[in-house]
Structures are given as C-alpha cells and as structure tokens.
mmCIF file with all atom_site columns, C-alpha atoms in Angstrom:
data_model
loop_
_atom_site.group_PDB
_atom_site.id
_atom_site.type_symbol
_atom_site.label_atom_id
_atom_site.label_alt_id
_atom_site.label_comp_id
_atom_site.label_asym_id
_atom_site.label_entity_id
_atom_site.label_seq_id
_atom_site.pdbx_PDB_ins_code
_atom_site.Cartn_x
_atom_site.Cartn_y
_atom_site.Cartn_z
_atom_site.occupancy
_atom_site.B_iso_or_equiv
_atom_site.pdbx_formal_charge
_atom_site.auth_seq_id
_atom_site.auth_comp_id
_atom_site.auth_asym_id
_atom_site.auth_atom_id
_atom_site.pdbx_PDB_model_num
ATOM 1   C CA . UNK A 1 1   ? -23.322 22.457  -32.471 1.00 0.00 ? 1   UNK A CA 1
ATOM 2   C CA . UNK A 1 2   ? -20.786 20.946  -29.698 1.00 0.00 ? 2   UNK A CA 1
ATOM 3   C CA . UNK A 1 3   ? -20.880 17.539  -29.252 1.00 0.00 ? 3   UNK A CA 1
ATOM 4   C CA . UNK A 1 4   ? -21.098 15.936  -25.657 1.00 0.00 ? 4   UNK A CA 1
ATOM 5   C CA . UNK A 1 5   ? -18.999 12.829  -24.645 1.00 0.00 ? 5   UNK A CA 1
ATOM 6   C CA . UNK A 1 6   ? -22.102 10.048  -23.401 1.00 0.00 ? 6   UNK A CA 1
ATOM 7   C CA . UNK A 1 7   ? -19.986 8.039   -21.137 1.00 0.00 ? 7   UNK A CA 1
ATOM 8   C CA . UNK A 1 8   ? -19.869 4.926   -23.171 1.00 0.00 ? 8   UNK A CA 1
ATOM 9   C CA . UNK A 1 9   ? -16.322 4.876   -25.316 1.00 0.00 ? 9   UNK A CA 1
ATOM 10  C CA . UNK A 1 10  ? -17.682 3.249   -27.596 1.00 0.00 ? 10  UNK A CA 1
ATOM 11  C CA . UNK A 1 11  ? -20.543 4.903   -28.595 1.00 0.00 ? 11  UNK A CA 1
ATOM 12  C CA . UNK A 1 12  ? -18.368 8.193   -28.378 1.00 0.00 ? 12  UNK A CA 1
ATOM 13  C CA . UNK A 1 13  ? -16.437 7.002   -31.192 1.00 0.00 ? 13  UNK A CA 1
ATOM 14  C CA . UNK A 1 14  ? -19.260 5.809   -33.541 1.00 0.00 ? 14  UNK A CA 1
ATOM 15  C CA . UNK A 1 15  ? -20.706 9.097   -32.765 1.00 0.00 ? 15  UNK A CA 1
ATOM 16  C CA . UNK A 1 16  ? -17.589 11.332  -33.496 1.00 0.00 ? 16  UNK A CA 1
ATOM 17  C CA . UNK A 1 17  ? -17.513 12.302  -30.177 1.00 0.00 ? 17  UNK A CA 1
ATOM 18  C CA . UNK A 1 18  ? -20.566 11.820  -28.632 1.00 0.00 ? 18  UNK A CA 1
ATOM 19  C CA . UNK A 1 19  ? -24.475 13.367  -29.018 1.00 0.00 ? 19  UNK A CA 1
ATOM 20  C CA . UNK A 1 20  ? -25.147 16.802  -30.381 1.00 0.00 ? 20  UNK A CA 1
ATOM 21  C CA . UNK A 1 21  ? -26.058 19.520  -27.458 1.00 0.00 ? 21  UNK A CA 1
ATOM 22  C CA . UNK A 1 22  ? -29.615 19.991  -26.823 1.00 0.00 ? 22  UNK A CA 1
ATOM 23  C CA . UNK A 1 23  ? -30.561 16.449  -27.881 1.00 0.00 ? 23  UNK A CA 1
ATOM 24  C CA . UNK A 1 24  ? -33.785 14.645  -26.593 1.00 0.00 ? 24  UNK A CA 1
ATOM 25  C CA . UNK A 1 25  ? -32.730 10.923  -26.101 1.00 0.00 ? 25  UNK A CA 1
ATOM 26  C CA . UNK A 1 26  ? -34.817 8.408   -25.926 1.00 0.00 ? 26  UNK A CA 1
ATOM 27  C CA . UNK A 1 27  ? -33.312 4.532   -24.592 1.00 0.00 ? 27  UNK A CA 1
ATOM 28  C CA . UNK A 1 28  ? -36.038 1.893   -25.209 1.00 0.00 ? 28  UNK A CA 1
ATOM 29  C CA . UNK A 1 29  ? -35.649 -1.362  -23.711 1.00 0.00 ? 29  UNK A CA 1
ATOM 30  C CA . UNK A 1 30  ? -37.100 -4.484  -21.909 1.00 0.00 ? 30  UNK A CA 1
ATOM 31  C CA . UNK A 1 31  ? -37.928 -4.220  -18.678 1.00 0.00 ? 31  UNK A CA 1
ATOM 32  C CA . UNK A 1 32  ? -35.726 -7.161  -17.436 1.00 0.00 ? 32  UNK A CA 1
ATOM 33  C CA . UNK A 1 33  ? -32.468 -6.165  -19.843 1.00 0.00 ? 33  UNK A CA 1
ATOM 34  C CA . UNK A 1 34  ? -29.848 -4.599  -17.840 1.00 0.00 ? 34  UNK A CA 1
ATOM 35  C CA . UNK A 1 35  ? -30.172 -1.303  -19.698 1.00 0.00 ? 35  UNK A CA 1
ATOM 36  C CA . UNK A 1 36  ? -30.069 0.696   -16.418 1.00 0.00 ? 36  UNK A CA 1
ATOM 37  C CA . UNK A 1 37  ? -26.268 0.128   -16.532 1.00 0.00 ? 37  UNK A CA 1
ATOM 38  C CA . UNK A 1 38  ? -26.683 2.553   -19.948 1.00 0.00 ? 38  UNK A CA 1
ATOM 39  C CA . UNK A 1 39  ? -28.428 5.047   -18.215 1.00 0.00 ? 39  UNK A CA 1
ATOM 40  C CA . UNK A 1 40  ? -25.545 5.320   -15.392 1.00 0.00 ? 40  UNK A CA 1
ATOM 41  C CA . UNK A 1 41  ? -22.819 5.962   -17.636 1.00 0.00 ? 41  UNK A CA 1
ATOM 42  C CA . UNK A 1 42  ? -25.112 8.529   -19.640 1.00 0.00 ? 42  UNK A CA 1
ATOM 43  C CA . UNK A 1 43  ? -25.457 10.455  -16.473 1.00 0.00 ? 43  UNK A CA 1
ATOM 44  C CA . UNK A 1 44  ? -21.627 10.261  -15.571 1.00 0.00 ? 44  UNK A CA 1
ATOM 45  C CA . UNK A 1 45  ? -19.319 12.636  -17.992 1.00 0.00 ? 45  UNK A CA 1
ATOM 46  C CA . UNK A 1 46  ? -21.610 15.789  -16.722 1.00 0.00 ? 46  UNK A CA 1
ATOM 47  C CA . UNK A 1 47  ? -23.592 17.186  -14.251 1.00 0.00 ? 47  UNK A CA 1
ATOM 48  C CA . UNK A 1 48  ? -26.936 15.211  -13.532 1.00 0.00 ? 48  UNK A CA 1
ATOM 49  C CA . UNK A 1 49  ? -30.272 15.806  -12.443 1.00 0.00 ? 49  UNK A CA 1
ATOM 50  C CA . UNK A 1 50  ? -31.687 12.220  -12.280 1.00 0.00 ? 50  UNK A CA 1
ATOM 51  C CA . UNK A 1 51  ? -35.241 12.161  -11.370 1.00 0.00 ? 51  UNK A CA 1
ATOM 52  C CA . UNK A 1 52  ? -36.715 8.671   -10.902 1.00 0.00 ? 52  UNK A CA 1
ATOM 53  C CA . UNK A 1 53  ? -40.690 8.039   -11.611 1.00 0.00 ? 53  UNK A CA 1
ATOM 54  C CA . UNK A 1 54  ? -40.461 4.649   -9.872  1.00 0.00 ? 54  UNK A CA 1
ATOM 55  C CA . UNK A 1 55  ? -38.080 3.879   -8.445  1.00 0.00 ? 55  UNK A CA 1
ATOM 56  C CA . UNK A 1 56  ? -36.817 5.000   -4.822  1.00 0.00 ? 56  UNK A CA 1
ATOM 57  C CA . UNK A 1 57  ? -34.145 8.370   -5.119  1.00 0.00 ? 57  UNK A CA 1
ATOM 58  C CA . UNK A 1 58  ? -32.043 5.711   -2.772  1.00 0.00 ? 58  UNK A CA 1
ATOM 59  C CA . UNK A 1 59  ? -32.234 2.315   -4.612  1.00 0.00 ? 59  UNK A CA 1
ATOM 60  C CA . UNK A 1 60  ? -30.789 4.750   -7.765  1.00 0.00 ? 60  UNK A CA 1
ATOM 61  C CA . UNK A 1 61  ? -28.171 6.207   -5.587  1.00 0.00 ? 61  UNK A CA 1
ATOM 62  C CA . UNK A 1 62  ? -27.125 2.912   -4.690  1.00 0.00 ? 62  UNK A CA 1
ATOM 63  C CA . UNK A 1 63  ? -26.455 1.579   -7.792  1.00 0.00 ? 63  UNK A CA 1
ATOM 64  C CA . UNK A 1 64  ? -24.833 4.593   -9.092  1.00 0.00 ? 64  UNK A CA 1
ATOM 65  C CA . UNK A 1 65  ? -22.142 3.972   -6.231  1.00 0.00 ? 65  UNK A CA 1
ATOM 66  C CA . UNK A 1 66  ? -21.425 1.229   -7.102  1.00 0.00 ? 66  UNK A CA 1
ATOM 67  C CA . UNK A 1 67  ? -21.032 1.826   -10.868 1.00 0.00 ? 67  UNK A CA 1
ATOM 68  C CA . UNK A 1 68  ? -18.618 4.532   -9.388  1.00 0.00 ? 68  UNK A CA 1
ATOM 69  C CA . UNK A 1 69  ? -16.770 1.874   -7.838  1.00 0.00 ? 69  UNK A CA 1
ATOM 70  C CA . UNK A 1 70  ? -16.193 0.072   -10.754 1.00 0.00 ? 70  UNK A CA 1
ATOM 71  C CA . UNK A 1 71  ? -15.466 3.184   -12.998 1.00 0.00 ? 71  UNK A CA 1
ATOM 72  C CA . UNK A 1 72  ? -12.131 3.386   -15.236 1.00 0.00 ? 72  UNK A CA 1
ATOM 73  C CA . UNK A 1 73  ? -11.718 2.535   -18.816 1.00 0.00 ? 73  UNK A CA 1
ATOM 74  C CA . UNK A 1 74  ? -13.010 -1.277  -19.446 1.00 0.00 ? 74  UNK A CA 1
ATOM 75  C CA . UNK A 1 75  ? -11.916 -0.929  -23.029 1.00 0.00 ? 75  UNK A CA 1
ATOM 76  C CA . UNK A 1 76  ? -14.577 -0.234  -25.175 1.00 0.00 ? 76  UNK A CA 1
ATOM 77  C CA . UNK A 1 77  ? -16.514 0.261   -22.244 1.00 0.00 ? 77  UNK A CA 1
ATOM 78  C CA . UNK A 1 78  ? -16.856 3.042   -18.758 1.00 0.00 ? 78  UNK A CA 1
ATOM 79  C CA . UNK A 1 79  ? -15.162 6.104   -18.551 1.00 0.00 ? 79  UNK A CA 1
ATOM 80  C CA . UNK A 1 80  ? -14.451 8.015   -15.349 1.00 0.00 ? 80  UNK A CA 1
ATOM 81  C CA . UNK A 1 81  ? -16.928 10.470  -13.697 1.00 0.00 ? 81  UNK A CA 1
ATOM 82  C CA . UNK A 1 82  ? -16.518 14.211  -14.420 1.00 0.00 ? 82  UNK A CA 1
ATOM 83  C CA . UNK A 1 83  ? -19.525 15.465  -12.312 1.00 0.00 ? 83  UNK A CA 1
ATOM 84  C CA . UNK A 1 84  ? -21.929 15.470  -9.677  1.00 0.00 ? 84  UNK A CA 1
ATOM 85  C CA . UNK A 1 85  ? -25.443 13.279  -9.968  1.00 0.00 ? 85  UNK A CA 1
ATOM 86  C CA . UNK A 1 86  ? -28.231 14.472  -8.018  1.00 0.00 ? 86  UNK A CA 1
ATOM 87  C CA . UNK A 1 87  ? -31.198 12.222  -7.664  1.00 0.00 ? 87  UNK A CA 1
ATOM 88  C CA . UNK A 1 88  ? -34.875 13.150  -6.708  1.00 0.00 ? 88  UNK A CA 1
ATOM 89  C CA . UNK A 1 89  ? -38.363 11.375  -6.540  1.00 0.00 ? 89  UNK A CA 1
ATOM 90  C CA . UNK A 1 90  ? -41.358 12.917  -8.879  1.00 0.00 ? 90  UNK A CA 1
ATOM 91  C CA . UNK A 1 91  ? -44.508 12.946  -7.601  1.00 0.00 ? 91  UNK A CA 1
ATOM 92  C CA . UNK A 1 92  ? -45.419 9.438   -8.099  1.00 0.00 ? 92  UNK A CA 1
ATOM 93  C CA . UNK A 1 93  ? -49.292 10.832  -9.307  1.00 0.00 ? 93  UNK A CA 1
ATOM 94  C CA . UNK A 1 94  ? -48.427 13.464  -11.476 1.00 0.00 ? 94  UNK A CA 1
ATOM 95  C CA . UNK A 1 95  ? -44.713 13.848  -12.503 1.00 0.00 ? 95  UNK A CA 1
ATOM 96  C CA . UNK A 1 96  ? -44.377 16.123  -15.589 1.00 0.00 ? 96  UNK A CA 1
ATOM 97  C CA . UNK A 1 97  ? -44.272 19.335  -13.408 1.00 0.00 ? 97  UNK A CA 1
ATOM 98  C CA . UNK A 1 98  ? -41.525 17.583  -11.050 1.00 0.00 ? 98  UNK A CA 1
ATOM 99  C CA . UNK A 1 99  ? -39.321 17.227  -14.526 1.00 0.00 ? 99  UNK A CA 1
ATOM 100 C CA . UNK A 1 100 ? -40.599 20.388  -16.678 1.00 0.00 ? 100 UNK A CA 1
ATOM 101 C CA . UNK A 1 101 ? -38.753 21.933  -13.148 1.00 0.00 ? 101 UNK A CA 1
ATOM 102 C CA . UNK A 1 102 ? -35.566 20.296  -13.250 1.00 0.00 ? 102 UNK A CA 1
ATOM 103 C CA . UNK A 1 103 ? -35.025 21.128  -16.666 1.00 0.00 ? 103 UNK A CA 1
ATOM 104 C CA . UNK A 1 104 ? -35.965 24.811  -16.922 1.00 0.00 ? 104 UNK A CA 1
ATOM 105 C CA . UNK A 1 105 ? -33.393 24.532  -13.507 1.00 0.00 ? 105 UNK A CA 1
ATOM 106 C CA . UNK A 1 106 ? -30.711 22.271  -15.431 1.00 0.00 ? 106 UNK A CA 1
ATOM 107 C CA . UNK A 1 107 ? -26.927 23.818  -15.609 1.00 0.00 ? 107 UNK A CA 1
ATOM 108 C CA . UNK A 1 108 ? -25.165 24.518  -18.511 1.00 0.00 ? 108 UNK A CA 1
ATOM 109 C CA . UNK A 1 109 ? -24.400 21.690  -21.209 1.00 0.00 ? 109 UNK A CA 1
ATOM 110 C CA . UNK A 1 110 ? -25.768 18.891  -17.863 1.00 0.00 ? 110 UNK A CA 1
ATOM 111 C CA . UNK A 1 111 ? -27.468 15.902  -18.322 1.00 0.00 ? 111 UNK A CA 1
ATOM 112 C CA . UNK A 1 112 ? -30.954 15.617  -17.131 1.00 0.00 ? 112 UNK A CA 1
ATOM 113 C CA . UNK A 1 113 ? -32.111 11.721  -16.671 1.00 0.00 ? 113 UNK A CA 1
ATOM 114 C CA . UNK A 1 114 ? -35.618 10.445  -16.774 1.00 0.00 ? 114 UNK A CA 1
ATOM 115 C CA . UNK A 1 115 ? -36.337 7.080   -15.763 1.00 0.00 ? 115 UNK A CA 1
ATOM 116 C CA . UNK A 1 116 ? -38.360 5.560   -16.219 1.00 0.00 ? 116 UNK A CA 1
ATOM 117 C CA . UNK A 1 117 ? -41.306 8.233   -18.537 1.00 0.00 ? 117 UNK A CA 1
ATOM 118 C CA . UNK A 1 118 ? -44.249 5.677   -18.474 1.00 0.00 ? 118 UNK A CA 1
ATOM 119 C CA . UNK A 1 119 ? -45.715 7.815   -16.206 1.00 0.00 ? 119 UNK A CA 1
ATOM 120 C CA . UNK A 1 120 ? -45.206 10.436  -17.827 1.00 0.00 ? 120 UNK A CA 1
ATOM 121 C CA . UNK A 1 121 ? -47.019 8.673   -20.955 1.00 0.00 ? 121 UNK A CA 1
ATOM 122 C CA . UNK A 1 122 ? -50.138 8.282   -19.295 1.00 0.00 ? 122 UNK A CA 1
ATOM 123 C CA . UNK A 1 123 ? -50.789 11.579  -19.662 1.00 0.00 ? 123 UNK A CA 1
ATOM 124 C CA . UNK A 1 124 ? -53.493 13.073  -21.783 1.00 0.00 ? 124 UNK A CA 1
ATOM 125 C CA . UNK A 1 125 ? -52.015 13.231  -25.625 1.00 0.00 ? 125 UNK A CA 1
ATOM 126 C CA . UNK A 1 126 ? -52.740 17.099  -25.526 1.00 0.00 ? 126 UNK A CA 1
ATOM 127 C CA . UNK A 1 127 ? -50.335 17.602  -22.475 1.00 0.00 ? 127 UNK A CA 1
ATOM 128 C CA . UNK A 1 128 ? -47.899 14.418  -23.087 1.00 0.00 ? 128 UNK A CA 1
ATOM 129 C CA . UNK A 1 129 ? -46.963 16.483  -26.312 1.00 0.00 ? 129 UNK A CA 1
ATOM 130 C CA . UNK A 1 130 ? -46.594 20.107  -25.010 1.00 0.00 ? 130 UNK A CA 1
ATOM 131 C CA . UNK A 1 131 ? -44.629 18.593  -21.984 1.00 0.00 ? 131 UNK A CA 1
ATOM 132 C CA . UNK A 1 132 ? -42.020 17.013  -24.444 1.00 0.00 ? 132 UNK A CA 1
ATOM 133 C CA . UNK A 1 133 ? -41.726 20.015  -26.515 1.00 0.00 ? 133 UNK A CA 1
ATOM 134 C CA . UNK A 1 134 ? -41.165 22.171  -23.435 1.00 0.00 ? 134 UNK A CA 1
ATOM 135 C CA . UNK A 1 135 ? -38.637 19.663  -22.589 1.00 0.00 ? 135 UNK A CA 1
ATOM 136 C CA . UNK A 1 136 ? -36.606 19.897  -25.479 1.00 0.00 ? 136 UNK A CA 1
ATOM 137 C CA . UNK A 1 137 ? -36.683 23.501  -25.202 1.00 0.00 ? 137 UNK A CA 1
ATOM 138 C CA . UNK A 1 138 ? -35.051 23.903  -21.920 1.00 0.00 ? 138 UNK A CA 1
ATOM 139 C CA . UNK A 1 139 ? -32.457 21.250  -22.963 1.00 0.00 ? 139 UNK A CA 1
ATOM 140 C CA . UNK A 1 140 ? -32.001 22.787  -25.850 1.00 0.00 ? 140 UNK A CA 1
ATOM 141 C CA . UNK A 1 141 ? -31.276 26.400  -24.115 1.00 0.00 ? 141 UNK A CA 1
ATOM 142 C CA . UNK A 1 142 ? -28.900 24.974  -21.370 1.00 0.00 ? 142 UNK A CA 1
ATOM 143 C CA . UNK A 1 143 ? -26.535 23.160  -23.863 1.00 0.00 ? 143 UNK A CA 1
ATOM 144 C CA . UNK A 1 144 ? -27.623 19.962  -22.772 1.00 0.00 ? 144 UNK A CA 1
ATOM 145 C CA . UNK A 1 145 ? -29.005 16.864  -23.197 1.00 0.00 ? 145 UNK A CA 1
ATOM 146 C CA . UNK A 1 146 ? -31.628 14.482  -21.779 1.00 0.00 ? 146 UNK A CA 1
ATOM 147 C CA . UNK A 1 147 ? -32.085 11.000  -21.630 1.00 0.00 ? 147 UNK A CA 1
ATOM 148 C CA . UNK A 1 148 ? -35.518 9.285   -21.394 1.00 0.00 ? 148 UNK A CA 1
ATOM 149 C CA . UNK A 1 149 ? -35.720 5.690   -20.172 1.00 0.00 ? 149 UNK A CA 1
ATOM 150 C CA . UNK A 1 150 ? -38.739 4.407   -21.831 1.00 0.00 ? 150 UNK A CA 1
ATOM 151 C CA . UNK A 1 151 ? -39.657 0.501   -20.811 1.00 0.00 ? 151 UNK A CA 1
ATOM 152 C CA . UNK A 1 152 ? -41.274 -2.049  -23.354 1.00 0.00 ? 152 UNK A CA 1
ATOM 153 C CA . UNK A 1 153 ? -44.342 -3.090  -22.928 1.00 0.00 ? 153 UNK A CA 1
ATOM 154 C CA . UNK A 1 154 ? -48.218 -2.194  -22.817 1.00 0.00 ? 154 UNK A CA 1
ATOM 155 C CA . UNK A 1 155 ? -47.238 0.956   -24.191 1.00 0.00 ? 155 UNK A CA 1
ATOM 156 C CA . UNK A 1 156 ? -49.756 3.421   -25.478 1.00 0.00 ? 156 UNK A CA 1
ATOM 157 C CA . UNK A 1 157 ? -50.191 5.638   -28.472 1.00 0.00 ? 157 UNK A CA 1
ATOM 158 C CA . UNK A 1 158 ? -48.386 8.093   -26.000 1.00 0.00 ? 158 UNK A CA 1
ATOM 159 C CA . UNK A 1 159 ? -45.086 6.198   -27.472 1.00 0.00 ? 159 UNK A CA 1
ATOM 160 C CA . UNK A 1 160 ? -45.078 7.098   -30.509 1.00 0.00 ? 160 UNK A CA 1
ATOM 161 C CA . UNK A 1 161 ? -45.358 10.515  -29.750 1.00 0.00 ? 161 UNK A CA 1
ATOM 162 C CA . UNK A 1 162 ? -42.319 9.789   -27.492 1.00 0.00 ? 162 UNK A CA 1
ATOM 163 C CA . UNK A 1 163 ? -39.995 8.347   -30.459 1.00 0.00 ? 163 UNK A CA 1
ATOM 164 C CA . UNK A 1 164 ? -41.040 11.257  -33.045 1.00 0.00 ? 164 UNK A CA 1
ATOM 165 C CA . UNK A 1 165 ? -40.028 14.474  -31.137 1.00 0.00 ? 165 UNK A CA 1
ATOM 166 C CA . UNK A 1 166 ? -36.479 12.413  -29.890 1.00 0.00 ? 166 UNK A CA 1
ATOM 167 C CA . UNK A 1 167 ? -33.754 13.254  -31.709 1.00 0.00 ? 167 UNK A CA 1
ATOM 168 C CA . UNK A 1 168 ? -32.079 10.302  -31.176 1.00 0.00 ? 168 UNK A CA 1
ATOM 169 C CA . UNK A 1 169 ? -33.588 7.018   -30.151 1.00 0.00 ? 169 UNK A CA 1
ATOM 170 C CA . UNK A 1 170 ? -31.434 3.709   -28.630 1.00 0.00 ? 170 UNK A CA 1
ATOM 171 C CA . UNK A 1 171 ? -33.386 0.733   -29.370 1.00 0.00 ? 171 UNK A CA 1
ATOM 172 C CA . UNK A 1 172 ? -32.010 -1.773  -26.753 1.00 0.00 ? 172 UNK A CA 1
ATOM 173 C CA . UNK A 1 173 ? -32.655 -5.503  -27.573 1.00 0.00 ? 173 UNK A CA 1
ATOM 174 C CA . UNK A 1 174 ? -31.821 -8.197  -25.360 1.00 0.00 ? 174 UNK A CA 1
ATOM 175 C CA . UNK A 1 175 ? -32.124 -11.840 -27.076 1.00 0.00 ? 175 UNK A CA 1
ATOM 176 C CA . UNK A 1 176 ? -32.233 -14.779 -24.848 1.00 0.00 ? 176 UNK A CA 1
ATOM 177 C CA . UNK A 1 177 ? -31.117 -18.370 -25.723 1.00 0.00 ? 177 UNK A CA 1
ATOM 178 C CA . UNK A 1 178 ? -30.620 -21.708 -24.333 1.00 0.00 ? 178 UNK A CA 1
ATOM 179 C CA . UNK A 1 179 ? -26.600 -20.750 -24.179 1.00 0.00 ? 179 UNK A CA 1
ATOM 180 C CA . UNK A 1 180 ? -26.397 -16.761 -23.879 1.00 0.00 ? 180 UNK A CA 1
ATOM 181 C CA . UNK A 1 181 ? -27.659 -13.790 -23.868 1.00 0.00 ? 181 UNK A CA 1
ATOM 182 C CA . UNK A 1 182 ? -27.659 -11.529 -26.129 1.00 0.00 ? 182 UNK A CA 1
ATOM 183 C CA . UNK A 1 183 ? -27.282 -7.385  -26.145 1.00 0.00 ? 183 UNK A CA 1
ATOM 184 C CA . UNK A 1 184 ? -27.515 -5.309  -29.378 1.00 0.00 ? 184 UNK A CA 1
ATOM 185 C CA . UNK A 1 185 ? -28.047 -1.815  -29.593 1.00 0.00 ? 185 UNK A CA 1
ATOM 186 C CA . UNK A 1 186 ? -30.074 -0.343  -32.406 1.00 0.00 ? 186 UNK A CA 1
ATOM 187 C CA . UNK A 1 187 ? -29.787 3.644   -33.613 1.00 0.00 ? 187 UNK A CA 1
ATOM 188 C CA . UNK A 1 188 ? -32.565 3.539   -36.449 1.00 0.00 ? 188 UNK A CA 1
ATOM 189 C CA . UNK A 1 189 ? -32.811 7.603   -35.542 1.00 0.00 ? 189 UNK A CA 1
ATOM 190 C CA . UNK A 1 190 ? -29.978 10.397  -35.109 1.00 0.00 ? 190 UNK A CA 1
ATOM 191 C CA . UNK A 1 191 ? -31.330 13.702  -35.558 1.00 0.00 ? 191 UNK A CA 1
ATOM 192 C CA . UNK A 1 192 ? -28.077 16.004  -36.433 1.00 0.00 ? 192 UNK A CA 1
ATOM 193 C CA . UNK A 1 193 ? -25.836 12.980  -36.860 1.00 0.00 ? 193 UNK A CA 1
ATOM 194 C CA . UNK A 1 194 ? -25.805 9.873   -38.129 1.00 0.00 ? 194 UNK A CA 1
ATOM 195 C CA . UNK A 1 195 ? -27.317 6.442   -37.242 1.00 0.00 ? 195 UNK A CA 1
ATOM 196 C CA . UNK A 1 196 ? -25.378 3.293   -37.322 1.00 0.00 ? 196 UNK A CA 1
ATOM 197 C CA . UNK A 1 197 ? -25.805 1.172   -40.050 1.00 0.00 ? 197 UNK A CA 1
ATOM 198 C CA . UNK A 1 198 ? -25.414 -1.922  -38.479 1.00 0.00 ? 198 UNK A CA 1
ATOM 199 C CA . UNK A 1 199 ? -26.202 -3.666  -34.636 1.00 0.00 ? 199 UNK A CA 1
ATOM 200 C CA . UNK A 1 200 ? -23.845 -2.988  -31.879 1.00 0.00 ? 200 UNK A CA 1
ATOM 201 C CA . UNK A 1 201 ? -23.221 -5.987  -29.945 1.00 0.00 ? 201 UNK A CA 1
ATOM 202 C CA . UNK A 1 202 ? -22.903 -4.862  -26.007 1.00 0.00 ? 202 UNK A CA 1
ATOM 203 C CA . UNK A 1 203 ? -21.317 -7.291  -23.285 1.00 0.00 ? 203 UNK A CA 1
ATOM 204 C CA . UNK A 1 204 ? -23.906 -5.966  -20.143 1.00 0.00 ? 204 UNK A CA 1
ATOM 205 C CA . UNK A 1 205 ? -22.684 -7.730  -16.855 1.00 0.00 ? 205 UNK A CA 1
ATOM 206 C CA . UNK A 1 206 ? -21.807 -5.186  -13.867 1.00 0.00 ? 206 UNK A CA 1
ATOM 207 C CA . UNK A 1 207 ? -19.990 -2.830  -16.960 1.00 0.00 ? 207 UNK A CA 1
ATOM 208 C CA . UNK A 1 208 ? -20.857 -1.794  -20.325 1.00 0.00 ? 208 UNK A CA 1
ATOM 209 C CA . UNK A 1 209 ? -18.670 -3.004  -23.219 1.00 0.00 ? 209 UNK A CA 1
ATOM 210 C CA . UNK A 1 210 ? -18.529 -4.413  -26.559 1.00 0.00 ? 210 UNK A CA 1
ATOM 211 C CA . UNK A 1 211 ? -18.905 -7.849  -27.388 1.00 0.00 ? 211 UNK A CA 1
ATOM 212 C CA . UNK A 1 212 ? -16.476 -9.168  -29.366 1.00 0.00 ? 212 UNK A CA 1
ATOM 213 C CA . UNK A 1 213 ? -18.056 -13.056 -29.521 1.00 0.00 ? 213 UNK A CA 1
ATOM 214 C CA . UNK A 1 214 ? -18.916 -14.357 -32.765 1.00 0.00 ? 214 UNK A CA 1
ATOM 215 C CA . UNK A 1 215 ? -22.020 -14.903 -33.652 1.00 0.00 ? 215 UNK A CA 1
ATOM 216 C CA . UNK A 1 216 ? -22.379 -18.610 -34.484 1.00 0.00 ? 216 UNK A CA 1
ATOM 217 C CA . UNK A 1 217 ? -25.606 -19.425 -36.696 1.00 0.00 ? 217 UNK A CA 1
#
C-alpha cells in the first residue's frame, strides 16, 4: 500500500510518510477553530478536487492563495505545492451526487476534499451509508485519498456512521483560556497504520506548526 505525503511535515513523520492510499479521512473540529488551515495543506502535495457544501467555490479559492503565498517549509509545519486544486460548488439542496461525481472522475493517487459533509449527513441513513461506501470505493480505485471536513455540533446519528467507515479520523480540539489558545490534534483511529499515542500540540495562526510551549498546570 503506498503511502501519500499529507502536506503537514509533521504529521508525515508521525505517520512514516504520510496516509495509506485509498484512505477515507475524516477531520472533526469546532466550527470557530482554524482547522480550515488543515484542510489547505491536505489538498496541496497532489492534485485536488475541492468541492465546497457551503461555502462559496471563490471565498475557498481565496484563501487557498493565500496559503500559497505563504507556502515553504515553516519547520514542523507547510510544505510546498506539488499540484493543481480545483474548486467547485455542490448543489447546495442535494450534494452527494455533485461528490459521488468528482470521485468516480478523481485522477490517479489525487486528493478529493469535502468541506464541509453536514449536508451530506442530513441525508436519509439508508443513502448517507451507501454514498460513503461508494466513496471509499472510487478513492480506493484511483490511489487516492479523501478528506471529509466534518463540523461539531448538532450532529446527528448520521455521524457516527461518518467516523465508523473512515479509516482514519483527526479529532481537532481547540481549548480556550483566559491567556491562550490551545490546538491539539487527536488520532484515536488509523485504519492500516497506527494512531498516536499521545496529543499533538499544533501552533494554528496563518500556518500550521507544532507547538513547542509548555504546558504550565
């Protein structure tokens, strides 16, 4: 199984290499974290179809320019952009046929991006389910990998269903204090690999990077 490179250094290296081809990814986080900085660099080191559910196919263009501008090696951080992102729009009422189409469409070992898949969710269980095995399967046959966005919140039992056919799920938890905040990333699940044992502390201002602060109790 080749491994592909996910754009964050870091993670690369805890990974031995990166994520396995044909992976379904899932990155959970709050709504107000800056987590869409992670899903940038995941659709950087290949080819990307990045459909958008919500948000505008030019408010994601934007910000991917200008986490282009501030690409290069941040240590521990960005790496530099190997391949072309095309964004589109889903059909705002009824999306899974907008992404089931990108995928069976996606090029070899390319990155297809979801964000966010609460829409998505609110499908009937029935369908939700066959759409995500589907999905997998046309990642799966391209070499790829995908990467779901999925939001916190008033999430239904559509969610779970979500987490158990991902092969690897990014649980991103954003802490805030009277002094900081706060940015771990949680792997409790690595299908074909293995999940880190402990928190990984992420500095998330206009990069991605590690935080090296101490944690003071």
């Amino acid at each position: 199984m080749e491994t592909l490179p996910t754009g964050i250094s870091v993670l690369d290296r805890e990974f031995g290499g990166g994520l396995p081809s044909g992976s379904l990814v899932v990155l959970k986080a709050d709504p107000a974290s800056q987590s869409e900085l992670i899903v940038d660099r995941f659709s950087r080191p290949r080819e990307c179809r990045y459909l958008t559910t919500v948000r505008s196919a030019d408010a994601v263009e934007a910000s991917l320019v200008l986490d282009e501008e501030r690409e290069g090696d941040n240590g521990d951080g960005t790496e530099g952009d190997d391949g072309d992102t095309v964004v589109e729009e889903t059909d705002r009422e009824d999306p899974i046929d907008d992404v089931l189409a990108a995928a069976a469409d996606l090029p070899e070992r390319a990155t297809l991006v979801v964000d966010s898949v609460e829409p998505l969710e609110a499908a009937d269980r029935s369908r939700y389910g066959s759409f995500l095995t589907d999905l997998r399967g046309h990642v799966a046959e391209s070499g790829g990998i995908a990467v779901i966005h999925a939001l916190k919140g008033e999430n239904g039992q559509n969610r779970t269903v979500t987490e158990q056919i991902a092969d690897v799920v990014f649980d991103l938890r954003t802490t805030v204090t009277g002094t900081e905040i706060v940015n771990r990333l949680i792997v409790p699940k690595f299908r074909g690999g293995a999940a880190l044992e402990e928190p990984l502390k992420l500095k998330l201002t206009d990069t991605v990077s590690v935080d090296t602060s101490r944690d003071i109790a």
